[in-house]
Short mmCIF file of C-alpha atoms in Angstrom, two decimals:
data_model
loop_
_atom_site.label_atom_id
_atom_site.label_comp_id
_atom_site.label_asym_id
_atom_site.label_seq_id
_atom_site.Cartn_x
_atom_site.Cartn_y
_atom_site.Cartn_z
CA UNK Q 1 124.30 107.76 141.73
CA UNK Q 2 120.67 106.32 141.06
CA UNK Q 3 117.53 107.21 142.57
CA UNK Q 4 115.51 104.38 143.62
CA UNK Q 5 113.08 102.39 142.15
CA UNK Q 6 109.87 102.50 144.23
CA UNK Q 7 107.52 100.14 141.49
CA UNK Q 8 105.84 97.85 143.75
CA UNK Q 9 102.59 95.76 143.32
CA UNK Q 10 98.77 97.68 143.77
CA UNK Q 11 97.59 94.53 145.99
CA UNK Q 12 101.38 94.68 147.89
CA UNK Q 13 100.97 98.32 148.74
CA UNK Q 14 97.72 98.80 149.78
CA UNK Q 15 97.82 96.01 151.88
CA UNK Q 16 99.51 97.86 154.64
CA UNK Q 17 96.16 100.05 155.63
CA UNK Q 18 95.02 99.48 158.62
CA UNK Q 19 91.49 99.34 159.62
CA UNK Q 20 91.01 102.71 161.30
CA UNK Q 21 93.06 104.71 158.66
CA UNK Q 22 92.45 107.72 157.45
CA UNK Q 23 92.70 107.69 153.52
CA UNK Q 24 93.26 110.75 151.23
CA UNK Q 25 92.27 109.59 147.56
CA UNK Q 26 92.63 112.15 144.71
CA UNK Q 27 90.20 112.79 141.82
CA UNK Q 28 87.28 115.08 141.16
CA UNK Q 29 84.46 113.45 139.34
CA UNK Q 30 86.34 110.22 137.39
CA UNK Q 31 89.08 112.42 135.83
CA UNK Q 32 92.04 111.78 138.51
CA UNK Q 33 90.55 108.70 140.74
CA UNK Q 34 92.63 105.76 141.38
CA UNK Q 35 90.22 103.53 140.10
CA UNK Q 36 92.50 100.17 140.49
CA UNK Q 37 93.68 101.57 144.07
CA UNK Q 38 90.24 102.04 145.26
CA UNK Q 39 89.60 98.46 143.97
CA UNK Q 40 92.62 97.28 145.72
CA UNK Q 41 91.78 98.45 149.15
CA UNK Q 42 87.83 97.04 148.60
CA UNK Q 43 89.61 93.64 148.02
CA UNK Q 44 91.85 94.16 150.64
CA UNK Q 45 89.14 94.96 153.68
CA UNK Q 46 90.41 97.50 155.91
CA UNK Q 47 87.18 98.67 157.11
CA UNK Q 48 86.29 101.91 159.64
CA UNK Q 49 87.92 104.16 157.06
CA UNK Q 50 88.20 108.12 157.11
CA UNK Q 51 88.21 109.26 154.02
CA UNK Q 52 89.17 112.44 152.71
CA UNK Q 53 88.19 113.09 148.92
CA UNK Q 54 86.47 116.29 147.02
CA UNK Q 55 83.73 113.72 145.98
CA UNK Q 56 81.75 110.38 146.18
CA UNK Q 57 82.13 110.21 142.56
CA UNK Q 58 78.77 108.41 141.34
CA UNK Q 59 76.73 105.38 142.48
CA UNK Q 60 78.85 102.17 141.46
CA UNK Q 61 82.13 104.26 140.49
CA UNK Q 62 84.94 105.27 142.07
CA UNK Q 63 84.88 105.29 146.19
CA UNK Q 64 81.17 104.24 145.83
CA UNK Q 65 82.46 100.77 146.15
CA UNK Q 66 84.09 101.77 149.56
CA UNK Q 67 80.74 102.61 150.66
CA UNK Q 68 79.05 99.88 149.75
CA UNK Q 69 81.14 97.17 151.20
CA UNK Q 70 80.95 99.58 154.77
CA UNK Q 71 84.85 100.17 155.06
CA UNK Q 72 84.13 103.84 155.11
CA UNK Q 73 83.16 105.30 158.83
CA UNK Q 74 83.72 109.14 158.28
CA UNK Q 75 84.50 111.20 154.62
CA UNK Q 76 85.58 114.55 154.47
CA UNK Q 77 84.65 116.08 151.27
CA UNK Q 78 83.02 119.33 149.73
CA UNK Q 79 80.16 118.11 147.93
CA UNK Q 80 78.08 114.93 146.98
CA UNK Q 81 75.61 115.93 144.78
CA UNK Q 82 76.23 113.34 141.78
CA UNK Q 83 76.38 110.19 144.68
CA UNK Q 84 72.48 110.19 146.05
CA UNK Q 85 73.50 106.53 147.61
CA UNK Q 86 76.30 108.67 149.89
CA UNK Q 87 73.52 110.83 150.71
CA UNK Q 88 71.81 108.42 151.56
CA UNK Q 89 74.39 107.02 154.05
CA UNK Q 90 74.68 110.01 155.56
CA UNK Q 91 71.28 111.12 155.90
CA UNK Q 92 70.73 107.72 157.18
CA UNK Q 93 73.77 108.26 159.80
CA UNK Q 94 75.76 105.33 158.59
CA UNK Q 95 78.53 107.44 157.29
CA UNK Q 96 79.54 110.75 159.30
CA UNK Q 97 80.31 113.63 156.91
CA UNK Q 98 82.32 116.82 157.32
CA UNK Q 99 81.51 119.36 154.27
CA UNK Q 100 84.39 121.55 153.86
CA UNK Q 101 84.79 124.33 151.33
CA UNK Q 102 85.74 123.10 148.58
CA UNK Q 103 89.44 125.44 148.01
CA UNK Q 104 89.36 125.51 152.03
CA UNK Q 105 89.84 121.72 151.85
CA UNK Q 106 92.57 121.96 149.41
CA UNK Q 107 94.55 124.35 151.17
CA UNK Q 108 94.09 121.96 154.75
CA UNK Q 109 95.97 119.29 152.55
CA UNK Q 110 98.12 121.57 151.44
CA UNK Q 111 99.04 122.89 155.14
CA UNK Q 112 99.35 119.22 155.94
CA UNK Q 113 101.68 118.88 153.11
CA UNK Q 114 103.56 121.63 153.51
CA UNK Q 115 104.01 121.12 157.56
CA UNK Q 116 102.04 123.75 158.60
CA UNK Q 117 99.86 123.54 161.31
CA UNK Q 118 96.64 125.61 159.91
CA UNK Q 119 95.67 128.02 157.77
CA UNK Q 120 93.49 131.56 158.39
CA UNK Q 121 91.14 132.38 156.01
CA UNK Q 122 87.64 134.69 156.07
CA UNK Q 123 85.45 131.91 153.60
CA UNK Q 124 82.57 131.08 155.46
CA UNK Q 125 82.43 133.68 158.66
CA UNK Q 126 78.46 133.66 159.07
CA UNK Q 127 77.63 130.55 157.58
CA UNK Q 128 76.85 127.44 159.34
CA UNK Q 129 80.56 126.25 158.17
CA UNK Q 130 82.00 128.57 160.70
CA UNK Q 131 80.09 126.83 163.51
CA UNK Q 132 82.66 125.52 166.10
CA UNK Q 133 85.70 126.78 164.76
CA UNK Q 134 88.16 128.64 166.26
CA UNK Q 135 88.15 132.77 165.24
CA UNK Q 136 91.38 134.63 165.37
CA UNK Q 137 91.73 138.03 164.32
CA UNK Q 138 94.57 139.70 162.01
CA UNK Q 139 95.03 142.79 160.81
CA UNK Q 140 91.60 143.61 162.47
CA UNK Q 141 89.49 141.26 160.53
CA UNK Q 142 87.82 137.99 161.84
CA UNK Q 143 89.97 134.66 160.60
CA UNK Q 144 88.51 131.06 160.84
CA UNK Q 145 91.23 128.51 161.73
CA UNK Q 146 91.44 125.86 159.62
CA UNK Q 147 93.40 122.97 160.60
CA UNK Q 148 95.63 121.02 159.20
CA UNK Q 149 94.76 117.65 157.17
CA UNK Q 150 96.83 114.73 156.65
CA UNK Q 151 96.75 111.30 156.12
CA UNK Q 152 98.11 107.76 157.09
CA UNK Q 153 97.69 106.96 153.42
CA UNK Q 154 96.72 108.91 149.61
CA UNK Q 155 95.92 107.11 146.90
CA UNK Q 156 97.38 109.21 144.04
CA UNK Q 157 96.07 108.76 139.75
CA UNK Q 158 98.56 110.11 137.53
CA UNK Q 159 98.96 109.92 133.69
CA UNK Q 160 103.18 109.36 133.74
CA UNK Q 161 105.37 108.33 136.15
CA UNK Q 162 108.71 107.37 136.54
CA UNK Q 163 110.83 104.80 138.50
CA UNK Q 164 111.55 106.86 141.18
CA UNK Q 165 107.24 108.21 141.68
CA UNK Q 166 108.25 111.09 139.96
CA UNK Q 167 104.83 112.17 138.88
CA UNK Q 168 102.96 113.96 135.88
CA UNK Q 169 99.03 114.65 135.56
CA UNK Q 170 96.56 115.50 132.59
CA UNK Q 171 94.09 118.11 131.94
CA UNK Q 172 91.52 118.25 134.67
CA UNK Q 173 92.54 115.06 135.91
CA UNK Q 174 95.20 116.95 138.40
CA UNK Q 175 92.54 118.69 141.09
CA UNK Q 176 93.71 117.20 144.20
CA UNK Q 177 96.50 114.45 143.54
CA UNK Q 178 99.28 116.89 143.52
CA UNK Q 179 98.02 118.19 146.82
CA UNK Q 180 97.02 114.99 148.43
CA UNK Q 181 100.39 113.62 147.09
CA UNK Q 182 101.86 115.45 149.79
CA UNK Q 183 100.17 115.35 152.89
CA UNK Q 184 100.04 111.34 153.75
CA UNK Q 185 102.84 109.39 155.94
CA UNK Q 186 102.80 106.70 152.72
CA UNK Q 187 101.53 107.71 149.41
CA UNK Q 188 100.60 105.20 146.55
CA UNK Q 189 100.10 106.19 142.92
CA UNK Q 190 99.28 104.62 140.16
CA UNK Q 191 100.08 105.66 136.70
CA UNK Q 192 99.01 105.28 133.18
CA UNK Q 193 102.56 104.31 131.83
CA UNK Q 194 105.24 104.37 134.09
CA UNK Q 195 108.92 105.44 132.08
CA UNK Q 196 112.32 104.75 132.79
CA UNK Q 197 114.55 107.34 134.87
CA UNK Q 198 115.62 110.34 132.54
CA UNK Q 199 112.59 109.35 130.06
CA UNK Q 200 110.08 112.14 132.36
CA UNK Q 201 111.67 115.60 131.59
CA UNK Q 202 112.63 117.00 135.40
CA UNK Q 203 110.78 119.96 134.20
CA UNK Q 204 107.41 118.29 133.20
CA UNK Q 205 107.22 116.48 136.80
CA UNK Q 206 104.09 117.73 138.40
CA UNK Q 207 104.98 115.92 142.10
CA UNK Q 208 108.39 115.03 142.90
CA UNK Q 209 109.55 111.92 143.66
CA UNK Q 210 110.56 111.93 147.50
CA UNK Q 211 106.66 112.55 148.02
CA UNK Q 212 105.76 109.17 146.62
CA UNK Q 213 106.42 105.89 148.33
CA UNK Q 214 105.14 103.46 145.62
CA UNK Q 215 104.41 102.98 142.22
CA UNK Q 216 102.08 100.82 140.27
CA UNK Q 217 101.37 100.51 136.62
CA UNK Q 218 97.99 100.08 135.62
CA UNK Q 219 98.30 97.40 132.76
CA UNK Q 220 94.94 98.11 130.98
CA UNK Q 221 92.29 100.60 131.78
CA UNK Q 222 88.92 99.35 133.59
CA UNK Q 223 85.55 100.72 132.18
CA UNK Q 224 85.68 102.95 134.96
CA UNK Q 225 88.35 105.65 133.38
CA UNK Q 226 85.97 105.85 130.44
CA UNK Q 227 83.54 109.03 129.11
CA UNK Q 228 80.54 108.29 131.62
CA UNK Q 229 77.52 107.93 129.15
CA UNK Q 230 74.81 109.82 130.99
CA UNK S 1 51.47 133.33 143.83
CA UNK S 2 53.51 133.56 140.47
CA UNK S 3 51.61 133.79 137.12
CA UNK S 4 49.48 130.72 135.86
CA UNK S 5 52.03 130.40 132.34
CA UNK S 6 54.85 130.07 135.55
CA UNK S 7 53.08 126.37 136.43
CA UNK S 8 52.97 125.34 132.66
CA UNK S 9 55.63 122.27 131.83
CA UNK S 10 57.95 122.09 129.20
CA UNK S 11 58.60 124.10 125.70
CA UNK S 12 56.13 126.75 127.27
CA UNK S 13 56.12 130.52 127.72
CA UNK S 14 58.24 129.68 130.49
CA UNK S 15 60.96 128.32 128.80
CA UNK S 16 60.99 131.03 126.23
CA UNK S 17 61.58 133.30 129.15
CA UNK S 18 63.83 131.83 130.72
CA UNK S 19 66.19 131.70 127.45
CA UNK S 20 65.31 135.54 127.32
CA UNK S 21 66.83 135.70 130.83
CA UNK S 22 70.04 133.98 129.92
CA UNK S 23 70.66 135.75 126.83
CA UNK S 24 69.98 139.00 129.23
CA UNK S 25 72.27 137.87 131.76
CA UNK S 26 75.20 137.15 128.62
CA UNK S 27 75.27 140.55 128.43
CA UNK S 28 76.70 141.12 132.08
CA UNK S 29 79.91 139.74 130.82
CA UNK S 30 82.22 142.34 129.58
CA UNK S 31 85.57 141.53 126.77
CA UNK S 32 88.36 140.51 128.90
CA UNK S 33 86.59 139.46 132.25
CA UNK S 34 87.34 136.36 133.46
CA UNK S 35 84.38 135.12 134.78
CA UNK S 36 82.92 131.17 136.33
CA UNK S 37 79.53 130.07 135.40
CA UNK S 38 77.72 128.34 138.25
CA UNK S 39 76.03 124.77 137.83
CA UNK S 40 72.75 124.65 136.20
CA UNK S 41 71.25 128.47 134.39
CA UNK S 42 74.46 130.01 134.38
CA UNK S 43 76.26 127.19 132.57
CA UNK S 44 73.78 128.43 129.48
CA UNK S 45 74.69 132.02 129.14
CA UNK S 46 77.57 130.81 127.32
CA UNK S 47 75.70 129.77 124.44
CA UNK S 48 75.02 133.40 124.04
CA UNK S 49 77.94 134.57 123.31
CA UNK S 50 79.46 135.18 120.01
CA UNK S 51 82.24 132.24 119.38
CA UNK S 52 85.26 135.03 119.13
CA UNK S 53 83.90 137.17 122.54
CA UNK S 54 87.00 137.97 124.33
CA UNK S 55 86.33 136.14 127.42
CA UNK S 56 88.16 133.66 130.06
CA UNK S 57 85.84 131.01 131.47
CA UNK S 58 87.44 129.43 134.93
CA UNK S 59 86.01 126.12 136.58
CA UNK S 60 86.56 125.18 139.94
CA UNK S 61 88.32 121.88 138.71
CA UNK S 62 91.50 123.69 137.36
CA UNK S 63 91.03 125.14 134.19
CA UNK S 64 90.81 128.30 132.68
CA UNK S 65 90.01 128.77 129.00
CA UNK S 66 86.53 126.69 128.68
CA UNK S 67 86.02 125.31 124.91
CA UNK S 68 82.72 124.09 123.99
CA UNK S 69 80.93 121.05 125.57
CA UNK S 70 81.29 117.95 123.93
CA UNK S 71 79.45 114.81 123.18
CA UNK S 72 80.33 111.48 124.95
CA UNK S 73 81.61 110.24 121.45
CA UNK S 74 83.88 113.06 121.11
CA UNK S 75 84.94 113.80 124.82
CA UNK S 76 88.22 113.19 126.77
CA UNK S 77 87.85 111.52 129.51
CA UNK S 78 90.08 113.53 131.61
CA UNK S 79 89.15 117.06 130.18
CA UNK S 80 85.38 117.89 132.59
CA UNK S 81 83.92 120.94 134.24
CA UNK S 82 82.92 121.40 137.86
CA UNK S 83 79.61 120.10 137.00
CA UNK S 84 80.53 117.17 135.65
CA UNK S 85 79.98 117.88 132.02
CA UNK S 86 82.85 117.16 129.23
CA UNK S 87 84.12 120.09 127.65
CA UNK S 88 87.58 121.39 125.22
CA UNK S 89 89.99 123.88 125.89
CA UNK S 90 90.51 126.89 123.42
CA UNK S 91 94.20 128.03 122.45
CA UNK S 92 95.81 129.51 125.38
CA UNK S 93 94.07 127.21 128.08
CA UNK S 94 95.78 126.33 131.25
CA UNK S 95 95.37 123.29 133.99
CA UNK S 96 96.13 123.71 137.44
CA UNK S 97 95.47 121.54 141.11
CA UNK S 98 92.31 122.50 143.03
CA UNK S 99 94.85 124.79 145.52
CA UNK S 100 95.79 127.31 142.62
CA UNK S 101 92.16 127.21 141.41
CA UNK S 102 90.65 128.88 144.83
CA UNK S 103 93.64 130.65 144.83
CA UNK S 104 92.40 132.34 142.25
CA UNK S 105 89.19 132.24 143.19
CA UNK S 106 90.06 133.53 147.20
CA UNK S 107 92.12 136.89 145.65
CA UNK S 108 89.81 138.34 143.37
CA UNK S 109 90.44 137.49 140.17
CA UNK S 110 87.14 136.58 139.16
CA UNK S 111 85.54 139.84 137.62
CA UNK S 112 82.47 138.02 137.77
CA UNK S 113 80.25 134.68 138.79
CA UNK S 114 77.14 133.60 137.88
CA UNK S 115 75.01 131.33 140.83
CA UNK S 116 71.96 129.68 140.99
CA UNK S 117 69.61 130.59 144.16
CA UNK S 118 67.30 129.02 146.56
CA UNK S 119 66.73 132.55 148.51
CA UNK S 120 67.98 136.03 147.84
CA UNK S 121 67.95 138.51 150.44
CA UNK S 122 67.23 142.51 150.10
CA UNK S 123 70.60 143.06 152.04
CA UNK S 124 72.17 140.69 148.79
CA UNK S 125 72.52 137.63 151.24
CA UNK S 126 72.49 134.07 149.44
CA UNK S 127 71.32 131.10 150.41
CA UNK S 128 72.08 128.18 147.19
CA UNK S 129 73.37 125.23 148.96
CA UNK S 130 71.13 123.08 151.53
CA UNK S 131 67.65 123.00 152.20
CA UNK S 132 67.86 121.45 156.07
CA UNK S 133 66.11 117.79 155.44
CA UNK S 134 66.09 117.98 152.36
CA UNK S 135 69.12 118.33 150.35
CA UNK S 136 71.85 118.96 151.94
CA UNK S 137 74.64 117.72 148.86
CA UNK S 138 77.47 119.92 150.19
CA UNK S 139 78.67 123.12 149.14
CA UNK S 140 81.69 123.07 146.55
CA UNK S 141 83.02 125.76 145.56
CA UNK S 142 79.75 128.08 146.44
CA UNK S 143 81.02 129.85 149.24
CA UNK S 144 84.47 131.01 147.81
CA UNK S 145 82.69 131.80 144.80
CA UNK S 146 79.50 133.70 146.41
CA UNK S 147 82.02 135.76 148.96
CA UNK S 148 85.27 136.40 146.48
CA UNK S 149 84.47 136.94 143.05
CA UNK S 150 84.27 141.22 142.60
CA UNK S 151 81.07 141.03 141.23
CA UNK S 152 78.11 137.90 142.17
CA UNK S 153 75.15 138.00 139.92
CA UNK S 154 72.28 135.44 140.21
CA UNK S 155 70.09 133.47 137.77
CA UNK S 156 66.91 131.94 139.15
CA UNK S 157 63.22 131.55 138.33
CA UNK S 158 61.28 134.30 140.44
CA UNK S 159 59.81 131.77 142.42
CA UNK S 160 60.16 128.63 143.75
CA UNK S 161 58.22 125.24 142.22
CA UNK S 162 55.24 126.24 144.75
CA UNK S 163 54.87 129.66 143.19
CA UNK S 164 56.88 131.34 146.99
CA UNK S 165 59.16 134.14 146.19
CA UNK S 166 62.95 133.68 146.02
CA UNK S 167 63.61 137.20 146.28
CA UNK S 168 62.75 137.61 149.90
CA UNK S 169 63.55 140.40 152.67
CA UNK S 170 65.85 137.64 154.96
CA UNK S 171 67.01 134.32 153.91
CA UNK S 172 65.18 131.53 156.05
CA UNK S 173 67.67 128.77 154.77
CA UNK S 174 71.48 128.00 155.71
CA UNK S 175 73.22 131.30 154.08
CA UNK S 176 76.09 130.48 151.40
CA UNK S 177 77.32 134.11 151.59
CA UNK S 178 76.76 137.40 153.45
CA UNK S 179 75.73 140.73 151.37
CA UNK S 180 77.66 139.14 148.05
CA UNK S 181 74.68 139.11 145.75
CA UNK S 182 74.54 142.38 143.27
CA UNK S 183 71.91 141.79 140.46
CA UNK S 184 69.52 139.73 140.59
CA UNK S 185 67.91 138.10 136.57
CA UNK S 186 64.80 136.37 136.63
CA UNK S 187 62.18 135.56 133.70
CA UNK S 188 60.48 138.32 134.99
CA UNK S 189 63.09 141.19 136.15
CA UNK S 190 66.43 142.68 136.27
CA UNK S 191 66.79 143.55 140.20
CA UNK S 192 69.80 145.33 141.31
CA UNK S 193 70.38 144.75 145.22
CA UNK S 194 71.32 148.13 146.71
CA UNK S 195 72.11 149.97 149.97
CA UNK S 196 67.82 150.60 150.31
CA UNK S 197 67.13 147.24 148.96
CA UNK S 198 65.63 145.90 146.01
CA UNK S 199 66.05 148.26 142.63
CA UNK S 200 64.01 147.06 139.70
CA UNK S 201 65.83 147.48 137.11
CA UNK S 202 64.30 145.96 133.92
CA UNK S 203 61.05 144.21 133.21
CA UNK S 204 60.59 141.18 130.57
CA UNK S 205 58.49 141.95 127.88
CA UNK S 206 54.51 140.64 128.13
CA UNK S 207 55.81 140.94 132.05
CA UNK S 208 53.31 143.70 134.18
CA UNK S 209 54.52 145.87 137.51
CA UNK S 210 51.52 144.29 139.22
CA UNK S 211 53.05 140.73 138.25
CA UNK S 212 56.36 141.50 139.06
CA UNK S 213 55.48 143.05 142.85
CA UNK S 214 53.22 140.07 143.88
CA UNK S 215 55.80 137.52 142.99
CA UNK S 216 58.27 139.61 145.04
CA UNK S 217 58.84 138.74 148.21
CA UNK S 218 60.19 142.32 149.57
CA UNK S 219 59.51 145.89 148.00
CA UNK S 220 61.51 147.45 145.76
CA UNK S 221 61.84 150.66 144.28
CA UNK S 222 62.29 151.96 140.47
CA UNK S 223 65.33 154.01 140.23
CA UNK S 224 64.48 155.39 136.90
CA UNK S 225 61.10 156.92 134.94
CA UNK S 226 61.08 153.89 132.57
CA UNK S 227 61.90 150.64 133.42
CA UNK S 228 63.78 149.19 129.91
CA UNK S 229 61.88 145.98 128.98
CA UNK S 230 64.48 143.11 128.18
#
């Protein structure tokens, strides 16, 4: 037997979002961000976007350019302080933003990848995060419920792949792609190299295959993956 | 109103305290804790510890085992902190997905974290993450830091850029946390935050009582005859 080869084009597979999608993409700061995926979905148009992502990454990086061509209606995230022109758009109300906590977020993907409804969890009982959320109690303490996330789509970085989307990450470049990875109906990575089956040890793969429904191979490296010169 | 040196810019008497204050604060961190440095202050204290101190740094990102910062010419562009800034491992370093990093973060295996503060409260509340109309950026990893970690220490100037005091009886802004805030290191003071309120606990040197109470937003008492001058 031989597991399937799932290598497919960047423009090919992002072609199929839909306007109205929502749109996990992984990456914290530049380490992890599927800079040609992002690209390919700016060229591609879908517009009315939710996204869900830890970050805005910075002005003119990253999903910055979703932003600025106005694909992007809603974005779920934890924190935007590097990205003043998503600040901007929100502050402005031309983006809607939900903050989330920032491990609270992870574990909603993580419930959506994991097909569970919702986690219970005590972060941010008297805070203005716990405003309009449901409060259930266990073992006598106060719970927030925290629903579920997942996505029509995630855009996944990772350093090696193999034929069959078998997937390994790098240093801090992991964050949310192995969670996000898991929670979308279609999930696209890209990868650094991409190796025949057998050549990525089974016990070096980060994200198994049957999570991942494509695989691209990013030829060279855009300017974008670099050290950011501050 | 703070003292007039408070107002002066740049390499003042100011910043000469505040180094005093971080190099105060290093000493919080015991051999063996594992501890998270907030952005900002806190990611200094480091720098004031001796290169072989028996300590594990954790960032929110997924890594434990923090190595020195690095230059842009000598960085890796997938190895960052939560702040944005490149830095190394040290032998024994591990990388994990944001899920496994609030995991740790959500069951108390942080002896100890080190935040930055808009407001303090005399009941320990914290407020370090949105000014309404302001800046409103998101919150990160604050909350699960500010409300899990087994001990919460704050560094911040004594007062704010318009001389008010940060050390307050209630919190006016959004809170980040509830009651989490134990000691309290300023270029002025050492204040410990206890069941009657606000403790002084050490003074900075060239620093007077008087000085200390007016830029104070709340009593506080002195626990001990002397107060040790830091």
């Amino acid at each position: 037997m031989r597991l399937p080869d799932k290598r497919c084009d960047i423009a090919v597979a992002v072609a199929r979002i839909k306007d109205s999608d929502t749109v996990m993409v992984g990456g914290f700061g530049v380490p992890g961000t599927p800079m040609a995926l992002i690209h390919a979905l700016v060229d591609h148009g879908a517009r009315d976007l939710t996204l869900i992502k830890n970050d805005a990454n910075e002005p003119g990086m990253g999903i910055d350019h979703l932003l600025k061509s106005g694909q992007v209606a809603r974005l779920i995230t934890t924190h935007l302080g590097l990205n003043s022109h998503a600040i901007d758009l929100m502050n402005s109300g031309r983006i809607q933003v939900e903050f989330n906590a920032q491990g609270i977020l992870a574990e909603r993907i993580r419930a959506g990848g994991a097909g569970i409804g919702a986690v219970l969890s005590d972060i941010g009982i008297g805070t203005e995060l716990a405003d309009g959320k449901q409060v259930v109690e266990v073992d006598g303490k106060p719970h927030l419920v925290e629903s579920a996330l997942r996505a029509d789509f995630a855009l996944i970085h990772a350093d090696r792949a193999d034929h069959f989307g078998n997937l390994a990450y790098v240093a801090t470049a992991r964050n949310f792609n192995p969670l996000m990875a898991m929670a979308a109906t279609r999930v696209i990575a890209e990868a650094e190299t991409i190796l025949p089956l057998g050549a990525l040890d089974a016990d070096a793969v980060h994200t198994p295959g049957v999570f991942v429904d494509h695989v691209a191979e990013l030829v060279a490296l855009s300017g974008e993956y670099a050290v950011v010169q501050r | 109103m703070s003292p007039n040196w408070l107002l002066f810019p740049g390499n003042t008497p100011l910043s000469n305290a505040k180094t005093r204050m971080i190099a105060r604060a290093a000493r919080e961190i015991a051999p063996g804790m594992v501890v998270n440095l907030g952005i900002g202050l806190p990611t200094r204290v480091v720098d004031h510890l001796p290169a072989d101190f028996p300590v594990c740094l954790h960032t929110e990102n997924g890594l434990t085992g923090i190595g020195p910062s690095l230059p842009p010419d000598r960085a890796d562009r997938n190895l960052i902190d939560a702040g944005g800034a490149y830095v190394s491992t040290v032998p024994g370093s591990a990388f994990f997905d944001s899920a496994t990093s609030f995991a740790m973060v959500r069951s108390g295996r942080l002896d100890l974290t080190m935040l930055g503060a808009f407001e303090v409260s005399s009941q320990g509340d914290l407020a370090n993450w949105k000014i309404p109309g302001k800046f409103s950026p998101g919150v990160g990893g604050g909350i699960e830091l500010a409300q899990k970690a087994r001990r919460v220490v704050v560094l911040t100037t004594h007062t704010d850029r318009a001389g008010n005091p940060k050390l307050r009886d209630t919190c006016a802004l959004p809170l980040t946390a509830q009651g989490c805030v134990s000691r309290v290191f300023t270029e002025m003071a050492v204040i410990d935050i206890t069941p009657q309120g606000y403790a002084l606990a050490e003074i900075a040197e060239g620093v007077s009582l008087a000085e200390v109470r007016e830029a104070t937003g709340a009593p506080f008492t002195i626990p001990h005859d002397t107060v040790p001058v830091f």
